[in-house]
Coordinates of N, CA and C in Angstrom, one line a residue:
Chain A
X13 N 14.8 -6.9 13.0 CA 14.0 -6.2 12.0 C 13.7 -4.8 12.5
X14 N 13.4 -4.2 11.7 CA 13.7 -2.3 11.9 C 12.2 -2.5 12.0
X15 N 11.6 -1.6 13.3 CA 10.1 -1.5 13.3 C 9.9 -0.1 13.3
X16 N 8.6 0.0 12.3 CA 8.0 1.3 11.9 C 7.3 1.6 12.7
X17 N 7.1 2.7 13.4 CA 5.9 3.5 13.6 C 5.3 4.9 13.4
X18 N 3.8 4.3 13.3 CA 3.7 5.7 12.9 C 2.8 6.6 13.4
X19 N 2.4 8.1 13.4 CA 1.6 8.4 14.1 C 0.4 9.3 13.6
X20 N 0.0 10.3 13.5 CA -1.7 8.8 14.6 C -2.0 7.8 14.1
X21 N -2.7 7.4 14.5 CA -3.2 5.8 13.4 C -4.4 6.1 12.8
X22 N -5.2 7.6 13.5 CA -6.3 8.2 12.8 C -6.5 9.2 12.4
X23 N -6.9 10.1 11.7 CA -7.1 11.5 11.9 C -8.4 11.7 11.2
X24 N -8.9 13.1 11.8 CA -10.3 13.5 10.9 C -9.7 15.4 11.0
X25 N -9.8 15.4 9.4 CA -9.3 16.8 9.0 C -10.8 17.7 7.9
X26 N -10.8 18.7 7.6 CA -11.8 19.4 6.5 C -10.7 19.5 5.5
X27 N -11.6 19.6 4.5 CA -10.8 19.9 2.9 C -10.0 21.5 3.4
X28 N -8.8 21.6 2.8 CA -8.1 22.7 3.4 C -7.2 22.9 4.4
X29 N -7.0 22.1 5.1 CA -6.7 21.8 6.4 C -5.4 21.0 6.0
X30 N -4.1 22.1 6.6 CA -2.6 21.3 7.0 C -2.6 20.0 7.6
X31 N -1.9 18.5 7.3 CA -2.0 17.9 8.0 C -0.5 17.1 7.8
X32 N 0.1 16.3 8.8 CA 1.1 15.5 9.3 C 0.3 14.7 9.5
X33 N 1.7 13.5 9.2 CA 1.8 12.6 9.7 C 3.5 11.6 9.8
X34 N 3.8 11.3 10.9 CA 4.9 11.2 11.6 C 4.9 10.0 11.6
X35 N 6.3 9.3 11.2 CA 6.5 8.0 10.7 C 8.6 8.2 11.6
X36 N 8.4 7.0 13.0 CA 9.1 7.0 13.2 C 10.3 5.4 13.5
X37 N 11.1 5.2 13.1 CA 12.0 4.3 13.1 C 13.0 3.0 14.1
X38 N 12.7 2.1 14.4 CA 13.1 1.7 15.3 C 14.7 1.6 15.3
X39 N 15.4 1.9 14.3 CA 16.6 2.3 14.1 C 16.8 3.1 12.7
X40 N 18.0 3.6 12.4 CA 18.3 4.7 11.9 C 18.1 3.7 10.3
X41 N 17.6 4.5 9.2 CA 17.1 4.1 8.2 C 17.6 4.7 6.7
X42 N 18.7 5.9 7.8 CA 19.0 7.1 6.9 C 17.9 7.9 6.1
X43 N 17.8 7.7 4.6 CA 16.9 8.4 4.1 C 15.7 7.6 3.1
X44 N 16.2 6.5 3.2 CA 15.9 5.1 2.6 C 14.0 4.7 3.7
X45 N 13.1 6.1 3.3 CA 11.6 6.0 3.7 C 10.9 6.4 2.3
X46 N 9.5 5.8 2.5 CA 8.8 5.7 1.2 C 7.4 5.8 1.8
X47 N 6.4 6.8 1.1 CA 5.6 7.2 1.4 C 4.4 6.7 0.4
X48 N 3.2 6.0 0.8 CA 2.6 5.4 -0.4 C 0.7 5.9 0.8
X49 N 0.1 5.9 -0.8 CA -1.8 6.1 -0.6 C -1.9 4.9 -1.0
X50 N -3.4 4.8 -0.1 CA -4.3 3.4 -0.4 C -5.4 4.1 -0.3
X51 N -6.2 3.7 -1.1 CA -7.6 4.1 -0.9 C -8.0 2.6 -1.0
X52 N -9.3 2.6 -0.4 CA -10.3 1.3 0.0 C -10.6 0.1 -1.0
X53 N -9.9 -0.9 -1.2 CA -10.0 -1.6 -2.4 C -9.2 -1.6 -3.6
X54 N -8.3 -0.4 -3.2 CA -7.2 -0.2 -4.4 C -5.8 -0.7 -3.8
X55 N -5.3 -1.0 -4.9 CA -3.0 -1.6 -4.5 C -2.7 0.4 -3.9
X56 N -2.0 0.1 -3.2 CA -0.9 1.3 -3.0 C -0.4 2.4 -4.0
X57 N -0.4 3.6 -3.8 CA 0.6 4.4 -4.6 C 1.4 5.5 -3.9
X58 N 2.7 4.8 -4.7 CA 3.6 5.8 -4.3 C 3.4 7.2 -3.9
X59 N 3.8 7.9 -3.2 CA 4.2 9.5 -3.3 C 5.5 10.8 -2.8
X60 N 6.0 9.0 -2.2 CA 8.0 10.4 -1.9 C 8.7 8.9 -1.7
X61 N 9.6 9.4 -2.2 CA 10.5 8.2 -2.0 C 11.7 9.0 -1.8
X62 N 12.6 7.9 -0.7 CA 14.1 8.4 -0.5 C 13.6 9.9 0.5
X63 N 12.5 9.9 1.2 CA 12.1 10.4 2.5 C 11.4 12.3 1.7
X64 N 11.9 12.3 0.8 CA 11.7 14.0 0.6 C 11.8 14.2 -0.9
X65 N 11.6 13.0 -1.5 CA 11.6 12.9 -2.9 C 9.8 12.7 -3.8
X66 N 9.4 13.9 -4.1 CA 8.2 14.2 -4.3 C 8.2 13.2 -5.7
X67 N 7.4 11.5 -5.6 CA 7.4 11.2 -7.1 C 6.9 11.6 -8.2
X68 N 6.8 11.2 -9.4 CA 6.4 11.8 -10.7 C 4.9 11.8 -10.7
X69 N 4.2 12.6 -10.4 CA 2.7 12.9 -11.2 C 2.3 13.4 -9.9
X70 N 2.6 13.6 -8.3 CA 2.0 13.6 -7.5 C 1.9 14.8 -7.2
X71 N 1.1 15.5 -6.2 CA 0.4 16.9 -6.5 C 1.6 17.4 -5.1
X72 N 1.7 18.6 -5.9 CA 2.8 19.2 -5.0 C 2.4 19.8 -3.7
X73 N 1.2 19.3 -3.3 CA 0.5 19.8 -1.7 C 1.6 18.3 -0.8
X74 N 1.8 17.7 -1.6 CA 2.3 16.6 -0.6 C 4.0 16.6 -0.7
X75 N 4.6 16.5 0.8 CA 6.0 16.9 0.6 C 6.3 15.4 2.4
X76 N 7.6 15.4 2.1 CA 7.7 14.7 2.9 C 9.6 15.0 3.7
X77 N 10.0 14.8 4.8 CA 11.1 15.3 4.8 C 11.4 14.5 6.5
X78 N 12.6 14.7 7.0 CA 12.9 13.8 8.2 C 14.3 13.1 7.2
X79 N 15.0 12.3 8.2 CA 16.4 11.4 7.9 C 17.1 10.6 9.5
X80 N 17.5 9.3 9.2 CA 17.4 9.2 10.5 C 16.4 8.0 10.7
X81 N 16.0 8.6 11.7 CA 14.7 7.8 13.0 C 13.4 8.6 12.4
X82 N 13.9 9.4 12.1 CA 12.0 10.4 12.3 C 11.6 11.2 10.8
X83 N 10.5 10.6 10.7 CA 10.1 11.4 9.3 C 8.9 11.8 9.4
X84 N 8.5 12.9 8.6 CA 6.7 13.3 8.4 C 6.8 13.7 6.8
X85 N 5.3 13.1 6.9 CA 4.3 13.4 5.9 C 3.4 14.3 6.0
X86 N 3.4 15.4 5.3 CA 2.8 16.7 5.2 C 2.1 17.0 4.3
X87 N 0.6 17.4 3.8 CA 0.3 17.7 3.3 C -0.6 18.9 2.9
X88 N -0.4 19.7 2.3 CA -0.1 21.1 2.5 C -1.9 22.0 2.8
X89 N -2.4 21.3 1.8 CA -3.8 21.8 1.8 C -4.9 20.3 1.8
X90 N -5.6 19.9 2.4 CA -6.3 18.6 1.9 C -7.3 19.0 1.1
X91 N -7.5 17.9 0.2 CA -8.2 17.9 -0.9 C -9.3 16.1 -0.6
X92 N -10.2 16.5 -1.1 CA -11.3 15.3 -0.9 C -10.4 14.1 -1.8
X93 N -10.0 14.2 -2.7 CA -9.3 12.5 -3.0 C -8.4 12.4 -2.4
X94 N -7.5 12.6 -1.1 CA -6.7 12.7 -0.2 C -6.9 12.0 0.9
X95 N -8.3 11.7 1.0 CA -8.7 10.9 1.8 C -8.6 9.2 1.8
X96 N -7.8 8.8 3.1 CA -7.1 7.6 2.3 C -6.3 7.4 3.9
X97 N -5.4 6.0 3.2 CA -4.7 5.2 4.5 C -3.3 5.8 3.8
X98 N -2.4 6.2 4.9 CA -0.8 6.5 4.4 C 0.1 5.5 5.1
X99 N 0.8 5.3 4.5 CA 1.8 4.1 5.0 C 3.7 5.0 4.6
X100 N 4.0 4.5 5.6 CA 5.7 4.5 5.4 C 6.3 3.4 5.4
X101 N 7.5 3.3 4.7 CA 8.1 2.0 4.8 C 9.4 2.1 4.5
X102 N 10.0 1.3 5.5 CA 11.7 1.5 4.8 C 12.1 0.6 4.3
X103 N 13.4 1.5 3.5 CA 14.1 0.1 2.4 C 15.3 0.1 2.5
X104 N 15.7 0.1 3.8 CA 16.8 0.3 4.3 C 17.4 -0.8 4.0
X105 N 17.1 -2.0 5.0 CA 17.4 -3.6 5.2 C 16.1 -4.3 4.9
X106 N 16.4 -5.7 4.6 CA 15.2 -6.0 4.6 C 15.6 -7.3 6.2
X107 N 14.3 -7.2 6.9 CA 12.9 -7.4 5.5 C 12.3 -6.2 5.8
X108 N 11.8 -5.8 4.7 CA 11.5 -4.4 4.3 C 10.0 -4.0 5.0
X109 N 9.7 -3.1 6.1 CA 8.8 -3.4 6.8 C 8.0 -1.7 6.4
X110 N 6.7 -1.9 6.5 CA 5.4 -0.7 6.7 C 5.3 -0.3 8.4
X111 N 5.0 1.2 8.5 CA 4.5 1.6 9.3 C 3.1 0.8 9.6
X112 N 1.9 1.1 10.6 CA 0.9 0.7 10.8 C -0.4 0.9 9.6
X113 N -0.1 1.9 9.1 CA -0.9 3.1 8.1 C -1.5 4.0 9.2
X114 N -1.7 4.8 8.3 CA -2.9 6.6 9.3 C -3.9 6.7 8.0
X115 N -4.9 6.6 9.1 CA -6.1 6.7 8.0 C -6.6 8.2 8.1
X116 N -6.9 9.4 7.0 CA -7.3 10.7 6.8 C -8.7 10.3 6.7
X117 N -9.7 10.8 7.6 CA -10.8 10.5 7.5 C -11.8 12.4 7.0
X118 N -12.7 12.1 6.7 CA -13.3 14.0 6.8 C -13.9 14.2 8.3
X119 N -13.5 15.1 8.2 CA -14.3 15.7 9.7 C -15.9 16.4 8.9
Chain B
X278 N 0.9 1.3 -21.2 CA 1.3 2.0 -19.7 C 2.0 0.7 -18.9
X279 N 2.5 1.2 -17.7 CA 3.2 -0.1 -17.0 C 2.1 -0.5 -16.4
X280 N 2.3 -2.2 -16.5 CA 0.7 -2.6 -15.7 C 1.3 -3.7 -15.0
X281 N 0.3 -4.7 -13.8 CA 0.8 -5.4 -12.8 C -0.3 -6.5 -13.2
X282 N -0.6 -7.8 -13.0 CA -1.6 -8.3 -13.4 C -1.9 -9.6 -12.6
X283 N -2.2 -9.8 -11.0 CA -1.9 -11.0 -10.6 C -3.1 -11.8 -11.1
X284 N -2.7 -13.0 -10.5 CA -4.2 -13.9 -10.3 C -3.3 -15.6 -9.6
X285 N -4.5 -16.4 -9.6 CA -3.9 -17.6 -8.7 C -4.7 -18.1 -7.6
X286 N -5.4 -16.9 -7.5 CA -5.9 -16.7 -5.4 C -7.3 -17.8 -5.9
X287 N -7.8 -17.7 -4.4 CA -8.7 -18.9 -4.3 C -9.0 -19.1 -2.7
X288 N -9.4 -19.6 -2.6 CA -9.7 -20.4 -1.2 C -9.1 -22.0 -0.9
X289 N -8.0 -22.1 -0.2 CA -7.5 -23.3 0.2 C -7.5 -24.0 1.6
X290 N -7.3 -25.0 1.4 CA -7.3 -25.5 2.8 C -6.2 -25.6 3.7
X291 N -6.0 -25.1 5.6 CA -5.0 -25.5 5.6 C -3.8 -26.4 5.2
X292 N -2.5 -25.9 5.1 CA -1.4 -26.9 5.1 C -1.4 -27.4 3.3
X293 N -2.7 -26.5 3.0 CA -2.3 -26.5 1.5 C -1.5 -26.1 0.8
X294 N -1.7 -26.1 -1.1 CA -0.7 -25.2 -1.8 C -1.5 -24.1 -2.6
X295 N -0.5 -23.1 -3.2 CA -1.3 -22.5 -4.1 C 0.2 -21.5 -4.8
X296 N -0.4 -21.4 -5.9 CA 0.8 -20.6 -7.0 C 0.1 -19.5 -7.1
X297 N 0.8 -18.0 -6.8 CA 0.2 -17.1 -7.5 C 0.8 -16.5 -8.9
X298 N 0.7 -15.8 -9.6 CA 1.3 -15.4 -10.8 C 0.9 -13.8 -11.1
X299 N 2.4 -13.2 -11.3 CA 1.7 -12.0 -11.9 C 2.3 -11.3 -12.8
X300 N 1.4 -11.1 -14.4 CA 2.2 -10.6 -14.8 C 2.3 -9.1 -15.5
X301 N 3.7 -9.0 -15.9 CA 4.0 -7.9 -16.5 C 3.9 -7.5 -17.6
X302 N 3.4 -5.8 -17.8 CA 3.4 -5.3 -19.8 C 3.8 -3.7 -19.2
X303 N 4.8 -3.4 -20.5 CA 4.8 -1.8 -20.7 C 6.7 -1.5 -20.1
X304 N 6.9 -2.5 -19.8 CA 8.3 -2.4 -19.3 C 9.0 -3.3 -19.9
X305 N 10.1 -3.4 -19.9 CA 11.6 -4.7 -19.7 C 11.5 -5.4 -18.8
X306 N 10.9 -5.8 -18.4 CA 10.5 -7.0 -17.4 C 12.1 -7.6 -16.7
X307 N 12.4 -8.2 -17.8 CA 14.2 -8.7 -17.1 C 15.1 -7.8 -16.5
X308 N 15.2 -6.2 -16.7 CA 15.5 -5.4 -15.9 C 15.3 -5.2 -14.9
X309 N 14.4 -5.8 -14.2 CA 13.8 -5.4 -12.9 C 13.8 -6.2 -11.6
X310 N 14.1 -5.8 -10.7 CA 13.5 -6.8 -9.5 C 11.7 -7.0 -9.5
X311 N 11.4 -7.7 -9.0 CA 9.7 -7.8 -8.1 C 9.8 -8.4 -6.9
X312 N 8.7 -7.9 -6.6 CA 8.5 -8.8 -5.4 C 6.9 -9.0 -4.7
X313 N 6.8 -9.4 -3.9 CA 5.5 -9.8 -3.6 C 5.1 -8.9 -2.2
X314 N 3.8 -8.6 -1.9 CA 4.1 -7.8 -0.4 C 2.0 -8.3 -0.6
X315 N 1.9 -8.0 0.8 CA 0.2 -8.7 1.5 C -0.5 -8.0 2.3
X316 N -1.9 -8.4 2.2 CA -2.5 -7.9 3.2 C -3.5 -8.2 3.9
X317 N -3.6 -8.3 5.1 CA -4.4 -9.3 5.7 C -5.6 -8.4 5.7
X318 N -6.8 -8.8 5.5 CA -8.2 -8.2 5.6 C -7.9 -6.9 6.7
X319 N -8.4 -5.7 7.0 CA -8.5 -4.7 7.7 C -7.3 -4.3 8.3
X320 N -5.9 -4.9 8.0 CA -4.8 -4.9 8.6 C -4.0 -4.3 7.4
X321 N -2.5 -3.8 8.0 CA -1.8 -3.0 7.1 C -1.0 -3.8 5.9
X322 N 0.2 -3.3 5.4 CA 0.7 -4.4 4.4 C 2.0 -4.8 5.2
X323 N 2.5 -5.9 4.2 CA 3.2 -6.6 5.2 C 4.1 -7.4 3.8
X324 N 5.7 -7.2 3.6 CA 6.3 -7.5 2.4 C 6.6 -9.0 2.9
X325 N 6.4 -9.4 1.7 CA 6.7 -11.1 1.8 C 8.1 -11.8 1.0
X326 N 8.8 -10.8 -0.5 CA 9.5 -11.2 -1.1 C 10.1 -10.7 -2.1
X327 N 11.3 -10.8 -2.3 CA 11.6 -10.0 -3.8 C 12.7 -11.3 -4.1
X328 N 12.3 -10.7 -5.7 CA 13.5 -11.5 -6.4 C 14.7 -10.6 -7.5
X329 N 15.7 -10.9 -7.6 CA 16.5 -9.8 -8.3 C 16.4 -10.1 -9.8
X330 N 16.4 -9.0 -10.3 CA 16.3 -9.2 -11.9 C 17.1 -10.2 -12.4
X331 N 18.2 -11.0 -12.1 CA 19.1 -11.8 -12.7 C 17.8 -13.2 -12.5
X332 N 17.6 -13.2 -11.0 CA 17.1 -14.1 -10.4 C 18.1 -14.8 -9.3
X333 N 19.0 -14.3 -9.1 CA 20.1 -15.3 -8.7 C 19.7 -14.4 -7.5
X334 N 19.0 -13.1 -6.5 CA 19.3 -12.6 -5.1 C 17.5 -13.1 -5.1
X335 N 18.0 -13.5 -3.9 CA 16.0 -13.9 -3.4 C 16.3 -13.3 -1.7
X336 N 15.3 -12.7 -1.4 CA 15.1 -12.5 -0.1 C 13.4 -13.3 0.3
X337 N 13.0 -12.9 1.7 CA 11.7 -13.5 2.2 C 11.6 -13.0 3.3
X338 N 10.8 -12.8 3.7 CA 10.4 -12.3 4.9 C 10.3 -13.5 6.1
X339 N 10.7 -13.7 7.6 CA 11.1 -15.0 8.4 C 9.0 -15.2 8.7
X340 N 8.3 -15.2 8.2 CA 7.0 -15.6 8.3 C 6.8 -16.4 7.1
X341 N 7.5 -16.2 6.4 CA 6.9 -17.0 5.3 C 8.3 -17.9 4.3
X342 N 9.5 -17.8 5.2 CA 10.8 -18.6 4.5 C 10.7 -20.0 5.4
X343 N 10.9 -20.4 4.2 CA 11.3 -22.4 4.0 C 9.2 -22.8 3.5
X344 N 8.5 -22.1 3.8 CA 7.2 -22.0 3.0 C 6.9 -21.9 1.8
X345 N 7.4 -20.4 1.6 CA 7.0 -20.0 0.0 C 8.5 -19.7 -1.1
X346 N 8.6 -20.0 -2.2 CA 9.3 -19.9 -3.4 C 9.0 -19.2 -4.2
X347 N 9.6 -17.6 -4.1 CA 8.9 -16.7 -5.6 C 10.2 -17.4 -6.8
X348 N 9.6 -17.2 -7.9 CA 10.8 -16.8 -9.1 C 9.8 -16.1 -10.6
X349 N 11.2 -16.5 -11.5 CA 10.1 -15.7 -12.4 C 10.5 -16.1 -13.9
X350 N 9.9 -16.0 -14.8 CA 10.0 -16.6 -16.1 C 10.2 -15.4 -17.0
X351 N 11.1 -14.8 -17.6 CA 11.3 -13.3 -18.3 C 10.6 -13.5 -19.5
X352 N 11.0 -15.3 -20.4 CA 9.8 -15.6 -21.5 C 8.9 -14.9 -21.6
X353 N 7.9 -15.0 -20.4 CA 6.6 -15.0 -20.4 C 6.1 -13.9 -19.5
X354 N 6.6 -13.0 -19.2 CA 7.0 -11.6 -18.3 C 6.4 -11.7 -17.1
X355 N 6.6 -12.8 -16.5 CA 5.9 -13.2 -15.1 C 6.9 -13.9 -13.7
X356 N 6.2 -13.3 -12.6 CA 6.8 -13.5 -11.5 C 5.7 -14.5 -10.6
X357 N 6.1 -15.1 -10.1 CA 5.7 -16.2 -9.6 C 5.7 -16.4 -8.3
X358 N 4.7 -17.0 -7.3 CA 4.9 -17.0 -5.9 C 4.0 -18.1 -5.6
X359 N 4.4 -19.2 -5.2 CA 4.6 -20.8 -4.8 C 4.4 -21.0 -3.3
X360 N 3.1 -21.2 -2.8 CA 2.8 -21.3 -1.6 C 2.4 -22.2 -1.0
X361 N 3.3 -23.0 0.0 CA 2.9 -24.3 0.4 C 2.8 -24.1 1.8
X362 N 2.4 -25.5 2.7 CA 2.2 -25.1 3.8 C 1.3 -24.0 4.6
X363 N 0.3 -23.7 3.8 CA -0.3 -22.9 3.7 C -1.1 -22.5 5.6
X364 N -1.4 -21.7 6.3 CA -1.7 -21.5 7.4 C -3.2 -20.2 7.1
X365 N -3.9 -20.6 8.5 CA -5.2 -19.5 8.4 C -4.5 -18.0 8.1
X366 N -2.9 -17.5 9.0 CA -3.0 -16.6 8.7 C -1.9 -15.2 7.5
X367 N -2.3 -16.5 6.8 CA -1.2 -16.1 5.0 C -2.7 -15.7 4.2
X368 N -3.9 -15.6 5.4 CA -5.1 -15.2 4.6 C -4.7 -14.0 4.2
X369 N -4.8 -13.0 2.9 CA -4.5 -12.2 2.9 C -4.4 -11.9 1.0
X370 N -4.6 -10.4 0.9 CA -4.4 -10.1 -0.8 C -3.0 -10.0 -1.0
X371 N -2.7 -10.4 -2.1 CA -1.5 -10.5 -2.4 C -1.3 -9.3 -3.4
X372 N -0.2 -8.5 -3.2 CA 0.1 -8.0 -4.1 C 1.4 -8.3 -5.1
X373 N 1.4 -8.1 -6.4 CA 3.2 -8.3 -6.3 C 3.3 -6.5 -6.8
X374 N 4.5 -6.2 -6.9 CA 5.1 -4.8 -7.1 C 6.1 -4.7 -8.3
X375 N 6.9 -4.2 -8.9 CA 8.2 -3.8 -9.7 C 9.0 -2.9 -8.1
X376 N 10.2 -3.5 -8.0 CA 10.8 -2.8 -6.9 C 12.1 -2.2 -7.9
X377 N 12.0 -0.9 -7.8 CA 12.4 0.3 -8.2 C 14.1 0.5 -7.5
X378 N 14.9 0.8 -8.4 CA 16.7 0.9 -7.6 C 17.4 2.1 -7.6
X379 N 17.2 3.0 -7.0 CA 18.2 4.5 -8.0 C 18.8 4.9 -6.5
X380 N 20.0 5.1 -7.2 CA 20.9 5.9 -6.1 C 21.1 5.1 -4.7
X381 N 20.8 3.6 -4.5 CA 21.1 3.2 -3.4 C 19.9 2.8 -2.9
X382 N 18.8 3.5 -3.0 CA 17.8 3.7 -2.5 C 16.4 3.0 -3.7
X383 N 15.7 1.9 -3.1 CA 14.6 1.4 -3.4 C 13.1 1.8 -3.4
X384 N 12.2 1.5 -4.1 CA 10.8 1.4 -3.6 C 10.0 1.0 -4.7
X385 N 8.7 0.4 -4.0 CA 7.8 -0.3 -4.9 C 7.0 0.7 -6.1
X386 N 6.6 0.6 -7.4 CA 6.4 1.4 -8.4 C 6.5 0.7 -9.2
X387 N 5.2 0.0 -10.5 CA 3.8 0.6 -10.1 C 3.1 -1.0 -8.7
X388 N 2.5 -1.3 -8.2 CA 1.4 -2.2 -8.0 C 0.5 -2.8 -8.4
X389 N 0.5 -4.2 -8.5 CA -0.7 -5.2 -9.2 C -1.7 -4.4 -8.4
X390 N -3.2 -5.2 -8.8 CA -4.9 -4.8 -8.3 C -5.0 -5.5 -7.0
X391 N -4.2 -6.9 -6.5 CA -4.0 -7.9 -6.0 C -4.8 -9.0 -6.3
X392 N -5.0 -10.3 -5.9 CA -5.1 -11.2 -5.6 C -5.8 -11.7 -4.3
X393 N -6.9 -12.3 -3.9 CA -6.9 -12.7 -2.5 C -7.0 -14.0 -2.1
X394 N -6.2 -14.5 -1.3 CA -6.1 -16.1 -0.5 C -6.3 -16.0 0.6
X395 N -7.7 -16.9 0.7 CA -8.5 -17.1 2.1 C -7.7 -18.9 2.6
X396 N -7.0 -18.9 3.3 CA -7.0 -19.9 3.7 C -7.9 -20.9 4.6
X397 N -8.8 -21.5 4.8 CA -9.9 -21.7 5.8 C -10.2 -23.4 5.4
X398 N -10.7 -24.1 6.5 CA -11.2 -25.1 6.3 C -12.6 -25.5 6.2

């Protein structure tokens, strides 16, 4: 099984504030990574697919890029609904496995 | 709009069963794969299953094969997930997903609200 990891597992940022997050591969996955929000009580949503593929409706502060073993999630300015758990996941092979998540907490 | 709609969940007893069901509106349902993916209380998600639009490709994740049985009825625009042998720790929300196919490259799009199955005695 391909194991995800990702990094931090926490962070505390202010509204405005550049942030990463690094999602790395226990073998090569090519480009076949998927970037998804959870907020607290809600299902998941999408936001890059195929590692650097910004999906339909999602705000263009969030970009994602990496191929390979190593990918980040970037998001350009934070905004207070931003606040949330991020997950990676590849869909390379299955079984199709999640990073740990990284929770964006406010500073 | 495309919607996801499970339900099923409950509280069971070890070594029990339980069916979840979820279904679909706003799409071609028979075009699509699904699949099922979980989440244990405070813990991250964790994919449990897909089935191929035909029905005929099934995968499973090795935690939960020779256990659980997804399928799916296009009739009635629902996917299905058949849980026997039930253990404390299959405790967890279920979600099911539409699994998405372009260019080689997969991912889940949209997600049910979930479901939750406490297994406990």
């Amino acid at each position: 099984d391909i194991q995800m990891t990702q990094s931090p597992s926490s962070l505390s940022a202010s509204v405005g504030d550049r942030v990463s997050i690094t999602c790395r591969a226990s073998q090569t996955v090519s480009n076949s990574l998927n970037w998804y929000q959870q907020k607290p009580g809600k299902a998941p949503k999408i936001l890059i697919k195929a590692a650097s593929t910004l999906y339909s409706g999602v705000p263009s502060r969030f970009s994602g890029s990496g191929s390979g073993t190593d990918f980040t999630l970037t998001i350009s300015s934070l905004q207070l609904e931003d606040f949330a758990t991020y997950y990676c996941q590849q869909s390379y092979s299955t079984p199709y496995t999640f990073g740990q998540g990284t929770k964006v907490e406010i500073k | 709009q495309v919607q996801l709609v499970e339900s099923g969940g409950g509280l069971v007893k070890p070594g029990g069963s339980l069916r979840l069901s979820c279904e679909a509106s706003g799409f071609t349902f028979s075009d699509h794969y699904m699949s099922w993916i979980r989440q244990a209380p405070g813990k991250g998600l964790e994919w449990v299953s897909y089935i191929s639009s035909s029905g005929r490709t099934i995968y499973y994740a090795d935690s939960v094969k020779g256990r659980f049985t997804i399928s799916r009825d296009d009739a009635k625009n629902s996917v299905y997930l058949q849980m026997n042998s039930l253990r404390a720790e299959d405790t967890a929300v279920y979600f099911c997903a539409r699994l998405l196919w372009f260019g080689g490259r997969n991912w889940f799009d949209p997600w049910g609200q979930g479901t939750m199955v406490t297994v406990s005695s």
